[in-house]
JSON list of C-alpha atoms in Angstrom, two decimals:
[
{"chain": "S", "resi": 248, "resn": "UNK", "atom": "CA", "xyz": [88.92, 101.80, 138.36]},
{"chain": "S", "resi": 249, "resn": "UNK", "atom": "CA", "xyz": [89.15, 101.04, 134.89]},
{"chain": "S", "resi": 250, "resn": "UNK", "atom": "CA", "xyz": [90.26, 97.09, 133.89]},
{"chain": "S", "resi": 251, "resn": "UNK", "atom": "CA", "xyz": [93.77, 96.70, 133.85]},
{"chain": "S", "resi": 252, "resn": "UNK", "atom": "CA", "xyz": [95.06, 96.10, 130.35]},
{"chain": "S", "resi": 253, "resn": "UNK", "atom": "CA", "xyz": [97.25, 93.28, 129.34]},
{"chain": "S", "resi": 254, "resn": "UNK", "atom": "CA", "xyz": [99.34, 92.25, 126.46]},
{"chain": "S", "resi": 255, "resn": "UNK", "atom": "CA", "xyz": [101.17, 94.32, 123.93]},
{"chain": "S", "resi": 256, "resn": "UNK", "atom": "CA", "xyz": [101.50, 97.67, 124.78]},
{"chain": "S", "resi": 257, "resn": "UNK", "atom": "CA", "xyz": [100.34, 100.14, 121.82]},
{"chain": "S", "resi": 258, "resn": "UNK", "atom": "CA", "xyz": [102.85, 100.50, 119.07]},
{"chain": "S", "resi": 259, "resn": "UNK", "atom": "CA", "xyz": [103.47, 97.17, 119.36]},
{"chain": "S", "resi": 260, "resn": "UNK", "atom": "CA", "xyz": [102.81, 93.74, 117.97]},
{"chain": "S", "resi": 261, "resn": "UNK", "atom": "CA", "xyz": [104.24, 90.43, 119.30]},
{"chain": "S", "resi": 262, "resn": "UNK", "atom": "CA", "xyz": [105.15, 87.66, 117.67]},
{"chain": "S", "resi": 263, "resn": "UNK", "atom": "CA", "xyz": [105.91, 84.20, 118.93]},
{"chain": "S", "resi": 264, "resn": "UNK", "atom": "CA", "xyz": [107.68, 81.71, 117.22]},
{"chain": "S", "resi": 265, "resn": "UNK", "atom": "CA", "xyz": [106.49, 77.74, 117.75]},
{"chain": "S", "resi": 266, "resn": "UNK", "atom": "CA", "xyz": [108.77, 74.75, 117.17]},
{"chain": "S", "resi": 267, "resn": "UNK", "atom": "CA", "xyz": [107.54, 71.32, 117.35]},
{"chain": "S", "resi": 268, "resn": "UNK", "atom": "CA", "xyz": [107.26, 69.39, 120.44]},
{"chain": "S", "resi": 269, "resn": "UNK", "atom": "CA", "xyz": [110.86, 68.57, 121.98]},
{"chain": "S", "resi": 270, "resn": "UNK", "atom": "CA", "xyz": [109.35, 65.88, 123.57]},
{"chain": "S", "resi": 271, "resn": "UNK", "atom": "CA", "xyz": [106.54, 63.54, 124.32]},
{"chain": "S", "resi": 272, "resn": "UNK", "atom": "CA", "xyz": [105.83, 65.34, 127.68]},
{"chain": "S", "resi": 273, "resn": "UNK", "atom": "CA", "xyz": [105.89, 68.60, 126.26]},
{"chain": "S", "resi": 274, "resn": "UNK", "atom": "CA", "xyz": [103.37, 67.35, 122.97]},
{"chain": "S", "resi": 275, "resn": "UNK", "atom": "CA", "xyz": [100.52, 65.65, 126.20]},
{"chain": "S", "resi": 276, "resn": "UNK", "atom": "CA", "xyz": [101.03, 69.25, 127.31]},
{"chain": "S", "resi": 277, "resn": "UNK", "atom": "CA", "xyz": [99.88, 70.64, 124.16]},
{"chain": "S", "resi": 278, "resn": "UNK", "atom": "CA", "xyz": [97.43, 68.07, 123.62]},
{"chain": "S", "resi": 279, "resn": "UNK", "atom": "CA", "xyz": [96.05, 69.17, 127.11]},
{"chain": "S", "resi": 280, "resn": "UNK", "atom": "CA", "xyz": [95.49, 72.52, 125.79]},
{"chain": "S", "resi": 281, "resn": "UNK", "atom": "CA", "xyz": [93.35, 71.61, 122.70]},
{"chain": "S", "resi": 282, "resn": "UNK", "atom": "CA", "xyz": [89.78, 71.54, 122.56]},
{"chain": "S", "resi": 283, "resn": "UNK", "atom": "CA", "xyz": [87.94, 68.34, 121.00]},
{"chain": "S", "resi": 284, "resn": "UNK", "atom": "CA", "xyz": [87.49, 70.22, 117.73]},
{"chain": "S", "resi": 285, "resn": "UNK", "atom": "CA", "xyz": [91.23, 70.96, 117.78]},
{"chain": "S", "resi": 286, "resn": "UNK", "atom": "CA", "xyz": [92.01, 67.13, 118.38]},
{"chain": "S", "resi": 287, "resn": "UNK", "atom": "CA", "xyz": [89.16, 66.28, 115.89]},
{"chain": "S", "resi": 288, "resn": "UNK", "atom": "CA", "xyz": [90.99, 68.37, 113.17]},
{"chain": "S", "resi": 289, "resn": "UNK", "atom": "CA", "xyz": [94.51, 66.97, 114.57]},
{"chain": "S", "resi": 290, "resn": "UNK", "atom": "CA", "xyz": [93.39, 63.41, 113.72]},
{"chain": "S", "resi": 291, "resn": "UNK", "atom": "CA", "xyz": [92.52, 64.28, 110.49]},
{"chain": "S", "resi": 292, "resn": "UNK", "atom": "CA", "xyz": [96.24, 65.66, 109.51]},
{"chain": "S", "resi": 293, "resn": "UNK", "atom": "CA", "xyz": [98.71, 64.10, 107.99]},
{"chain": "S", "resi": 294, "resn": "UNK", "atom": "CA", "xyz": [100.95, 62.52, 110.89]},
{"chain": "S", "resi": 295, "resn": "UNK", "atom": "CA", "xyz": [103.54, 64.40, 109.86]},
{"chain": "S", "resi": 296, "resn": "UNK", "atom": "CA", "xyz": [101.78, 67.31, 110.76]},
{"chain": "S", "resi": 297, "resn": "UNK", "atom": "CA", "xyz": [99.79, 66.66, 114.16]},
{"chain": "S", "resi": 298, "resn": "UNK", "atom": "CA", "xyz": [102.90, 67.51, 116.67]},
{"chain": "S", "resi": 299, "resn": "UNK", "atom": "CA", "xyz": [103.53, 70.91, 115.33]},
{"chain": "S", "resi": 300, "resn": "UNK", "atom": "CA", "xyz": [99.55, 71.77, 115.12]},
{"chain": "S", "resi": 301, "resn": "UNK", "atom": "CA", "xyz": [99.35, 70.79, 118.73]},
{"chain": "S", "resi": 302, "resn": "UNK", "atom": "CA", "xyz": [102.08, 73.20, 119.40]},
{"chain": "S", "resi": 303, "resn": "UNK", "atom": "CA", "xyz": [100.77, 75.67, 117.06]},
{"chain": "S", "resi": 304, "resn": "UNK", "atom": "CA", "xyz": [96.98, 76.03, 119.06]},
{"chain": "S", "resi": 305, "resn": "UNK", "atom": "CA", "xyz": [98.59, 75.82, 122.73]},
{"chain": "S", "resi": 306, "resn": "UNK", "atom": "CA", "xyz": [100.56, 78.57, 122.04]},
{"chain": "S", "resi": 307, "resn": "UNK", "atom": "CA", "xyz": [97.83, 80.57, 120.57]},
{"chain": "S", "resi": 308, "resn": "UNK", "atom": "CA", "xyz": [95.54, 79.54, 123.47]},
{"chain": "S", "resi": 309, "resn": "UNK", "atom": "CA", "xyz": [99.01, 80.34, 126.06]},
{"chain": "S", "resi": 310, "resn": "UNK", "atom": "CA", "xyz": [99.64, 83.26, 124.44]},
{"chain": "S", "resi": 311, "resn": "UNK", "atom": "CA", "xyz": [96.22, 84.70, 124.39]},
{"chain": "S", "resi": 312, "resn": "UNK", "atom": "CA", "xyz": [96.25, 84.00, 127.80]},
{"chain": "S", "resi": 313, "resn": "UNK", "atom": "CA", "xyz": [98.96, 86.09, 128.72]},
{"chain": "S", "resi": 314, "resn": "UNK", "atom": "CA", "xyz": [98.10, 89.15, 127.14]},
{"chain": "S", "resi": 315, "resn": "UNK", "atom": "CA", "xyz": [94.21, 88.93, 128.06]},
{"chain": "S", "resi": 316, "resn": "UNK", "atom": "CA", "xyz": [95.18, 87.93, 131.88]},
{"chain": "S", "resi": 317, "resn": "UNK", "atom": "CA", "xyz": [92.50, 85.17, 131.99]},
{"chain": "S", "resi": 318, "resn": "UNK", "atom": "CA", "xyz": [93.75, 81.35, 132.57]},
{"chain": "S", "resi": 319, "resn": "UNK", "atom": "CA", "xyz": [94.20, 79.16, 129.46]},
{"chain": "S", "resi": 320, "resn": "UNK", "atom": "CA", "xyz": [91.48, 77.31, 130.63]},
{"chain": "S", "resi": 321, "resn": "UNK", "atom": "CA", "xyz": [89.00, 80.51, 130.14]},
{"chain": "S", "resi": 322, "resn": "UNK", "atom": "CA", "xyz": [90.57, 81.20, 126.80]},
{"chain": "S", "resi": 323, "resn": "UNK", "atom": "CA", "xyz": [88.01, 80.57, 123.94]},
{"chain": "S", "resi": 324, "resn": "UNK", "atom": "CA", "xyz": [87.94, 82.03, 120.21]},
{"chain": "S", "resi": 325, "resn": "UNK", "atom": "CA", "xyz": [85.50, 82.11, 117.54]},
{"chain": "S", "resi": 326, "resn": "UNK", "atom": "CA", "xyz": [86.16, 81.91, 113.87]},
{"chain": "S", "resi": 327, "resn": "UNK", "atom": "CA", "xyz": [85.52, 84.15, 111.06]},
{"chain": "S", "resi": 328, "resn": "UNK", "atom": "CA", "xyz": [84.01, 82.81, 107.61]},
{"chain": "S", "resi": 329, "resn": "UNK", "atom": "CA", "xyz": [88.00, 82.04, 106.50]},
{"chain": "S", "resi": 330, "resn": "UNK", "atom": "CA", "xyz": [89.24, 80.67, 109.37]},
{"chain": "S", "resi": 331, "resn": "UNK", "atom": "CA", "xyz": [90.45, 84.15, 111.24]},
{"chain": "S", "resi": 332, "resn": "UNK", "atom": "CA", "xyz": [90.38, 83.07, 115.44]},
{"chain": "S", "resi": 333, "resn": "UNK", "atom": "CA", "xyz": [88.93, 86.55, 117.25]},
{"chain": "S", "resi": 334, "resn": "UNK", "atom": "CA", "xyz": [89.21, 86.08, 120.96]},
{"chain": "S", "resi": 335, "resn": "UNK", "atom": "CA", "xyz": [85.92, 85.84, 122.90]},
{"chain": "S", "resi": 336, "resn": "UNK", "atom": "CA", "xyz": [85.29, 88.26, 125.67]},
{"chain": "S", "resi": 337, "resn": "UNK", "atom": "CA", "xyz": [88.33, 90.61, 124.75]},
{"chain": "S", "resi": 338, "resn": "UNK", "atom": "CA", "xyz": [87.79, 92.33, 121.10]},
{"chain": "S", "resi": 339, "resn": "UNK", "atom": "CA", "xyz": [90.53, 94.85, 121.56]},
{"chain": "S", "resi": 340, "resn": "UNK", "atom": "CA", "xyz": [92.94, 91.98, 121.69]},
{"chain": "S", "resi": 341, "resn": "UNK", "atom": "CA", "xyz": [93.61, 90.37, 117.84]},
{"chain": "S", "resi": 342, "resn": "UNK", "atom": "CA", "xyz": [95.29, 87.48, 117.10]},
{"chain": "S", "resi": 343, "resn": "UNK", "atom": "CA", "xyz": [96.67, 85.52, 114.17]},
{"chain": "S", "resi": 344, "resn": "UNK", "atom": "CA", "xyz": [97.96, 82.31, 113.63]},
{"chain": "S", "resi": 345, "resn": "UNK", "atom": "CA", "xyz": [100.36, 80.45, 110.88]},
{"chain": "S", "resi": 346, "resn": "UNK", "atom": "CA", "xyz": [101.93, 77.32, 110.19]},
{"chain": "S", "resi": 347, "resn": "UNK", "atom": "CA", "xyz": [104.48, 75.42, 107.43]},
{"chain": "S", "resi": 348, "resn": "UNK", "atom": "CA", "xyz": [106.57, 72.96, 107.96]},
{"chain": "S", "resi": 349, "resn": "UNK", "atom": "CA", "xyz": [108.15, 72.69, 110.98]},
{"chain": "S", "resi": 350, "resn": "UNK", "atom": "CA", "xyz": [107.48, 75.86, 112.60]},
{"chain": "S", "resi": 351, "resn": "UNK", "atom": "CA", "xyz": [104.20, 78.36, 113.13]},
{"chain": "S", "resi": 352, "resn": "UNK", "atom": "CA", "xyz": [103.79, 82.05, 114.51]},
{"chain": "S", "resi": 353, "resn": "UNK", "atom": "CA", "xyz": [101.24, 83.05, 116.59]},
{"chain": "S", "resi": 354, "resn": "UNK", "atom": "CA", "xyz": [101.11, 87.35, 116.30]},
{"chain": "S", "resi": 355, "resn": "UNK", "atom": "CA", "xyz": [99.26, 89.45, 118.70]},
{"chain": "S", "resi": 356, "resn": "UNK", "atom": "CA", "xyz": [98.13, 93.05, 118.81]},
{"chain": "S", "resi": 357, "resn": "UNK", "atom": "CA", "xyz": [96.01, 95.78, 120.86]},
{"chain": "S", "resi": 358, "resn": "UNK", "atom": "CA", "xyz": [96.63, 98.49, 117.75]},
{"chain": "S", "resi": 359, "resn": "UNK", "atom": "CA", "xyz": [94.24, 96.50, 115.47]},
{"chain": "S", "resi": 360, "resn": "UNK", "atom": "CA", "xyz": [93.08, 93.43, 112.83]},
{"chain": "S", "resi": 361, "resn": "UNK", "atom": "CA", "xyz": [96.98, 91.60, 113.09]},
{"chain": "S", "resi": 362, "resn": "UNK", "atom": "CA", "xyz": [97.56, 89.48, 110.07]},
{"chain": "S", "resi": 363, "resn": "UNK", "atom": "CA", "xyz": [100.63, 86.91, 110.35]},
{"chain": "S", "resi": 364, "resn": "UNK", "atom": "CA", "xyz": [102.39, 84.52, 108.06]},
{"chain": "S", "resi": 365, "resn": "UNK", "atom": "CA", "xyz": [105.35, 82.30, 107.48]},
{"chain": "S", "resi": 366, "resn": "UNK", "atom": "CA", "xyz": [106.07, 79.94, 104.56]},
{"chain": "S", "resi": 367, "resn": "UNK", "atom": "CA", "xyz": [108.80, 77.33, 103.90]},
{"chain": "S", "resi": 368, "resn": "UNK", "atom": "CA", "xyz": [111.06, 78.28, 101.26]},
{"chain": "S", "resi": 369, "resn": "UNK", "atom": "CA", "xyz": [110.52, 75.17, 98.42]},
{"chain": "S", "resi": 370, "resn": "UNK", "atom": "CA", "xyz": [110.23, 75.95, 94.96]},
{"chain": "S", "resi": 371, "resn": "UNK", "atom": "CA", "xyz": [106.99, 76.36, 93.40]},
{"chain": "S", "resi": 372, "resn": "UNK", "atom": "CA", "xyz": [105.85, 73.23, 91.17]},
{"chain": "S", "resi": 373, "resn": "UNK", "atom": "CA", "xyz": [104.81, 76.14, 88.96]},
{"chain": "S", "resi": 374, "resn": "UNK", "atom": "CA", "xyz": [106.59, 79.46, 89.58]},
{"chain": "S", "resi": 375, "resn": "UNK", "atom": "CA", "xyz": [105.10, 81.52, 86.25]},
{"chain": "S", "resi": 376, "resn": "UNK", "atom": "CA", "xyz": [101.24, 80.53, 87.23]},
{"chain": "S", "resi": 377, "resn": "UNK", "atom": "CA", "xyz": [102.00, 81.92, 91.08]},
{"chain": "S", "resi": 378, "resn": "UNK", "atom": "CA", "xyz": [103.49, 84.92, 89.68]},
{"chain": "S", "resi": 379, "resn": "UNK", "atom": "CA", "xyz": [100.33, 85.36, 87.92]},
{"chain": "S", "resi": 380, "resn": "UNK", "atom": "CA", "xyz": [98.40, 84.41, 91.00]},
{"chain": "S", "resi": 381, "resn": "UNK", "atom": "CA", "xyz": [100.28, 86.24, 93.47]},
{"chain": "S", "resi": 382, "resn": "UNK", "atom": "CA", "xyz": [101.84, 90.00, 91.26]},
{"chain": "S", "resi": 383, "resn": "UNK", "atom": "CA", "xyz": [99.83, 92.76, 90.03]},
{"chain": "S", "resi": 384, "resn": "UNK", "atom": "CA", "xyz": [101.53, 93.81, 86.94]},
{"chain": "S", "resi": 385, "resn": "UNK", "atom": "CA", "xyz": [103.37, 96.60, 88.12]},
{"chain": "S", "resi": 386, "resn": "UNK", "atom": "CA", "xyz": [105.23, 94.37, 90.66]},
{"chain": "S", "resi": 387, "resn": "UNK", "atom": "CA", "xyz": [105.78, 91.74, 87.95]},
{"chain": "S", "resi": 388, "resn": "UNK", "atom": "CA", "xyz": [107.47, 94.20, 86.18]},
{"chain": "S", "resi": 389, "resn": "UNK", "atom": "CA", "xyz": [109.76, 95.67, 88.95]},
{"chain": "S", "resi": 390, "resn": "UNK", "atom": "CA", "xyz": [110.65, 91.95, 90.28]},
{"chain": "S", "resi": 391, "resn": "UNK", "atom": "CA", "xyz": [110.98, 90.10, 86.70]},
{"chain": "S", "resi": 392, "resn": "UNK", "atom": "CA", "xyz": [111.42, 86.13, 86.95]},
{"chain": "S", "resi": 393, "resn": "UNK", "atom": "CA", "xyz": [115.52, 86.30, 86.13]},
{"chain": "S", "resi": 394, "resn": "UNK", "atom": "CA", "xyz": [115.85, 88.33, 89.20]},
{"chain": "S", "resi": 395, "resn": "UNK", "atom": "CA", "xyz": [115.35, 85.95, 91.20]},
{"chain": "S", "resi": 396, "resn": "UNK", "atom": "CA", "xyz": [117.05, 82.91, 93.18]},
{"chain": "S", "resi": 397, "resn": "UNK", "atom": "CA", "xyz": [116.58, 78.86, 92.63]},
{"chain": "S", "resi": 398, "resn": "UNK", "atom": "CA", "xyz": [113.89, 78.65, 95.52]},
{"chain": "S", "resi": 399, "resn": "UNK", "atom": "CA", "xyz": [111.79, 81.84, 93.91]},
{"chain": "S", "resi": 400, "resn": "UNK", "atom": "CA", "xyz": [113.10, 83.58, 97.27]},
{"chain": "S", "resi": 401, "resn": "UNK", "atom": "CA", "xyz": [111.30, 86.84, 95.84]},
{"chain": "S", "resi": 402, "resn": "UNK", "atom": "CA", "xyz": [108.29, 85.59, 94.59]},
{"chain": "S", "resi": 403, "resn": "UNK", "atom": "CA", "xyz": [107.84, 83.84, 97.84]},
{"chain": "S", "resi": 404, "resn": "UNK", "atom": "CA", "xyz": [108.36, 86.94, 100.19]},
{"chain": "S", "resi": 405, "resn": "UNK", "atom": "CA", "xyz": [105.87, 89.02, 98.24]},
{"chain": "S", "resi": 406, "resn": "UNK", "atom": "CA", "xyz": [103.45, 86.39, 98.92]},
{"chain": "S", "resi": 407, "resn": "UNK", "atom": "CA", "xyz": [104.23, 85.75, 102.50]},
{"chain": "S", "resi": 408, "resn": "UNK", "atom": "CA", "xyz": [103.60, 89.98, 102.66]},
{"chain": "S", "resi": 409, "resn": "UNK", "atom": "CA", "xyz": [100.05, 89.78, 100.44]},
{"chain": "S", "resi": 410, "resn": "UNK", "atom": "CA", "xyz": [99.07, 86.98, 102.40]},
{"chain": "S", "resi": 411, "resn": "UNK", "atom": "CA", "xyz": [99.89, 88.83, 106.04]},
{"chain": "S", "resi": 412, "resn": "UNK", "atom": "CA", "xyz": [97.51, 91.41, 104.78]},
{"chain": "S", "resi": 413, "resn": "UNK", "atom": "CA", "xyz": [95.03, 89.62, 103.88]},
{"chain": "S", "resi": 414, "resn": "UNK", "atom": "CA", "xyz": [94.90, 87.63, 107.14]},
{"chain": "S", "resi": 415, "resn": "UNK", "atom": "CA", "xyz": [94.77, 90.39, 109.00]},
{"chain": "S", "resi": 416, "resn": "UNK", "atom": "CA", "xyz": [91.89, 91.72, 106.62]},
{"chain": "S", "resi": 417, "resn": "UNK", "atom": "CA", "xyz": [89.80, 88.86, 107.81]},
{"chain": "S", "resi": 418, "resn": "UNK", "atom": "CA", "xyz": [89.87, 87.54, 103.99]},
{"chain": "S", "resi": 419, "resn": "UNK", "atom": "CA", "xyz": [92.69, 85.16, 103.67]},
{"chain": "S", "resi": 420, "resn": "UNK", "atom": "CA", "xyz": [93.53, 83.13, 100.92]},
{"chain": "S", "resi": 421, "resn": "UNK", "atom": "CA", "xyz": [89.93, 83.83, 99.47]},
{"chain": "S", "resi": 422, "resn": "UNK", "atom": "CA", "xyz": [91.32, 87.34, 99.25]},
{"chain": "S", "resi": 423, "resn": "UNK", "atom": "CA", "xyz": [92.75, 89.19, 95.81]},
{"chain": "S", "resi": 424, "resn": "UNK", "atom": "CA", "xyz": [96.77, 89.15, 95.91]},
{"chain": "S", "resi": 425, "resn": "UNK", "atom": "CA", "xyz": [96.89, 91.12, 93.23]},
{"chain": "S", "resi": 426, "resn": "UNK", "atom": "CA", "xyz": [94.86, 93.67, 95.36]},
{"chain": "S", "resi": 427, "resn": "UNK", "atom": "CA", "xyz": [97.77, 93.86, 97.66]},
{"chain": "S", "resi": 428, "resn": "UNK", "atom": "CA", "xyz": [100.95, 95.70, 96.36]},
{"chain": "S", "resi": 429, "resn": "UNK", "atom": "CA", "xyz": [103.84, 95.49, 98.51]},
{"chain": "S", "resi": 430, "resn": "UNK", "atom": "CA", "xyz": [107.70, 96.60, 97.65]},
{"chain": "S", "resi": 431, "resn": "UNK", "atom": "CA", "xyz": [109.84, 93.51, 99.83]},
{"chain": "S", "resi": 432, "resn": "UNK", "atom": "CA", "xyz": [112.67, 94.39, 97.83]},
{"chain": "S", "resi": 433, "resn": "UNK", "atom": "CA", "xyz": [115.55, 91.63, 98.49]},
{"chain": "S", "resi": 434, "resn": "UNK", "atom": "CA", "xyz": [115.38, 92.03, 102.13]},
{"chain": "S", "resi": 435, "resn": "UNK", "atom": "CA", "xyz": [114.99, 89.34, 104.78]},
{"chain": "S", "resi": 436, "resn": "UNK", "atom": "CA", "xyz": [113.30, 91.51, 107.81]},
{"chain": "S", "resi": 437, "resn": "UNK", "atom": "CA", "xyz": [112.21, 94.83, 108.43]},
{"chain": "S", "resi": 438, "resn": "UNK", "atom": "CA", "xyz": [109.71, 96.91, 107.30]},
{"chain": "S", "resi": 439, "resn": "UNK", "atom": "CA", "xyz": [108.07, 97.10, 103.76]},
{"chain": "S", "resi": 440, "resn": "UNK", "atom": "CA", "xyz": [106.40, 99.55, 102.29]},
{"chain": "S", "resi": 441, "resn": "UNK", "atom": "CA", "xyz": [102.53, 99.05, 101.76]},
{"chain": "S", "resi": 442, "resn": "UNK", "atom": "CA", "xyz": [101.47, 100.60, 98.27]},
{"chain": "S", "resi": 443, "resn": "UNK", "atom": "CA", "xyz": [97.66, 99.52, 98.20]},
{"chain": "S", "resi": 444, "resn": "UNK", "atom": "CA", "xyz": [95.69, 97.34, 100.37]},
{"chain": "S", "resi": 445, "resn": "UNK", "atom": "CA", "xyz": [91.36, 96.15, 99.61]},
{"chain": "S", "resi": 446, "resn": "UNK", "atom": "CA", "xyz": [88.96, 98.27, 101.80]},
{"chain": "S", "resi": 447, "resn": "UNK", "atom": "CA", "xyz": [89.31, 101.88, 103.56]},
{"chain": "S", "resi": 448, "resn": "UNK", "atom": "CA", "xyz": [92.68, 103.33, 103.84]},
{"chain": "S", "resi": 449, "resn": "UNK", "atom": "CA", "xyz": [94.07, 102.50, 107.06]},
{"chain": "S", "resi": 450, "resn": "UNK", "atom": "CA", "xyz": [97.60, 103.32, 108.92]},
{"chain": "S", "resi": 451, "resn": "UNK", "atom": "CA", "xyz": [99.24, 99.73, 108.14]},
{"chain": "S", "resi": 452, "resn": "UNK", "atom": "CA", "xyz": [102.96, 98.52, 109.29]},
{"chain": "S", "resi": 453, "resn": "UNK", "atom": "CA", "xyz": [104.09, 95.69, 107.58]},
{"chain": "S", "resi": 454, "resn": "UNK", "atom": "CA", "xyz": [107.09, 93.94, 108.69]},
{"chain": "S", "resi": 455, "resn": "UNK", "atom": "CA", "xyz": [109.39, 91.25, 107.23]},
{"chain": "S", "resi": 456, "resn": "UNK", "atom": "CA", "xyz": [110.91, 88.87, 109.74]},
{"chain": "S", "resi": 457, "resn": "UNK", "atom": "CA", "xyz": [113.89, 86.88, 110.34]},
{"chain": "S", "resi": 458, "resn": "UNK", "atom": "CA", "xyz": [112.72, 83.56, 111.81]},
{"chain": "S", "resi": 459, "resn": "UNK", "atom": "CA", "xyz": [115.88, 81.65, 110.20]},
{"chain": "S", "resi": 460, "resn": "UNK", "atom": "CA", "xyz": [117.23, 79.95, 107.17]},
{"chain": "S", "resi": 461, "resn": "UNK", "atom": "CA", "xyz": [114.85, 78.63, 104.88]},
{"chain": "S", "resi": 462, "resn": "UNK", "atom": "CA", "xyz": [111.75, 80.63, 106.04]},
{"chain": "S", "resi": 463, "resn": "UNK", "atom": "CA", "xyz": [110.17, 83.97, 105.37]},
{"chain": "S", "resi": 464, "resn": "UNK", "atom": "CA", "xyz": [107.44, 85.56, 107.50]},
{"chain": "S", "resi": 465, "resn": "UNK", "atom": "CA", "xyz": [105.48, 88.47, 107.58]},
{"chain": "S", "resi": 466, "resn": "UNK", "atom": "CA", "xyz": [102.94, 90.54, 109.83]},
{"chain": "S", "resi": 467, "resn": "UNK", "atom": "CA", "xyz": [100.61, 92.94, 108.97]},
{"chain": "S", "resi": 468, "resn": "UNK", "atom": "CA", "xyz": [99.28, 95.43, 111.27]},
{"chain": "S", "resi": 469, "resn": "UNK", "atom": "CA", "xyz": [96.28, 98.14, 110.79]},
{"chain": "S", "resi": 470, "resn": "UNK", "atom": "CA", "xyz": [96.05, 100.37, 113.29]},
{"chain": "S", "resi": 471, "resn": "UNK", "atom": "CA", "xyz": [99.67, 100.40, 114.74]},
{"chain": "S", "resi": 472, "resn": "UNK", "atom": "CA", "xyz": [102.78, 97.84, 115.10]},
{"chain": "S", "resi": 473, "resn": "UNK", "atom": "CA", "xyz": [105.55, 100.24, 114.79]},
{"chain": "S", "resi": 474, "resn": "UNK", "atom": "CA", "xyz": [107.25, 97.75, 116.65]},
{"chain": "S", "resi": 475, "resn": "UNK", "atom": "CA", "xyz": [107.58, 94.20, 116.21]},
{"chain": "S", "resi": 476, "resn": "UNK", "atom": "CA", "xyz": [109.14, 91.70, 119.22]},
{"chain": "S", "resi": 477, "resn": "UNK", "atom": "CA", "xyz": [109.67, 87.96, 118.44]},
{"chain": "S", "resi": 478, "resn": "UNK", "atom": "CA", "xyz": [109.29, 85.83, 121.23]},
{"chain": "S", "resi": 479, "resn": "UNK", "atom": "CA", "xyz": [110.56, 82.43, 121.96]}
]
């Protein structure tokens, strides 16, 4: 008999959403969860900061859990050169995991590399240089600065997109987001068509989501993730 598969089923990717602690029971829970690099790298945040990351890496560690049907306890990751978690023992099952203020998203996929991120909507301190950092010239040119809102709402989900992509790439922020081209359009979920992405063409389903008011989000899937469910 073959080993019964857990997690996602294919076509899929899940995402979780991650709220701070409601409580101080509920953040020792977390804090339980955490390895002593984890509370190392907690202690060095701002405090501001430290209750959501708690939340942030037990749900990543409960999560993987759950769809690789070991106990959190036997849960373990290692990191690629930016950062990227890859679970240990279980390479079929990807991961990805992202954080702003006040809440994180912790994707997870059996399709392939799973890229996920969400970002606070707060106006750039300098919305011309990250439209230089962030739009290739053809997207500058079909999402001009006039066209959009106070908070650069547009600017802001092309990044969240780009940066999806590249997490699920492995590269990150050390990635090219120019290298990415993505049409969001004005939309606040659902999918978004993938022009170009770095490295060998691949079968990738990008998705917008709706994680409320004053957020955007976006995974990135290559392999699969027709389907996107947001958990609680």
């Amino acid at each position: 008999m073959g080993r019964e598969r857990h997690g996602p089923p294919p076509g899929e990717v899940h995402v979780r959403v991650v709220r701070e602690p409601a409580d101080n029971d509920e953040l020792h829970y977390c804090l339980a969860l955490l390895t002593d690099g984890e509370r190392e790298r907690r202690r060095h945040l701002v405090p501001s900061q430290r209750a959501l990351y708690a939340a942030a890496h037990a749900a990543l560690r409960t999560t993987t859990a759950a769809c690789s049907g070991r106990p959190v306890g036997q849960v373990s990751f290692r990191r690629g050169a930016s950062g990227k978690p890859y679970v240990a023992g279980d390479p079929g099952l990807r991961v990805s995991l992202s954080h702003t203020d006040g809440l994180a998203l912790v994707a997870v996929s059996r399709d392939g590399p799973v890229g996920v991120d969400v970002e606070r909507l707060v106006r750039p301190v300098d919305p011309r240089g990250l439209r230089r950092q962030v739009l290739s010239d053809e997207e500058a040119a079909r999402w001009p600065a006039e066209r959009d809102g106070p908070l650069c709402e547009g600017l802001l989900t092309h990044w969240t997109c780009k940066e999806a992509v590249l997490k699920a790439l492995g590269t990150g922020l050390a990635g090219d987001p120019t290298a990415v081209r993505v049409t969001p359009g004005a939309r606040r979920s659902g999918p978004v068509r993938l022009h170009h992405a770095p490295g060998p063409p691949r079968r990738w389903r990008l998705h917008l989501l709706d994680v409320g008011p004053g957020y955007r989000a976006a995974v990135a899937v290559a392999g699969g993730g027709d389907v996107v469910r947001l958990l609680p």
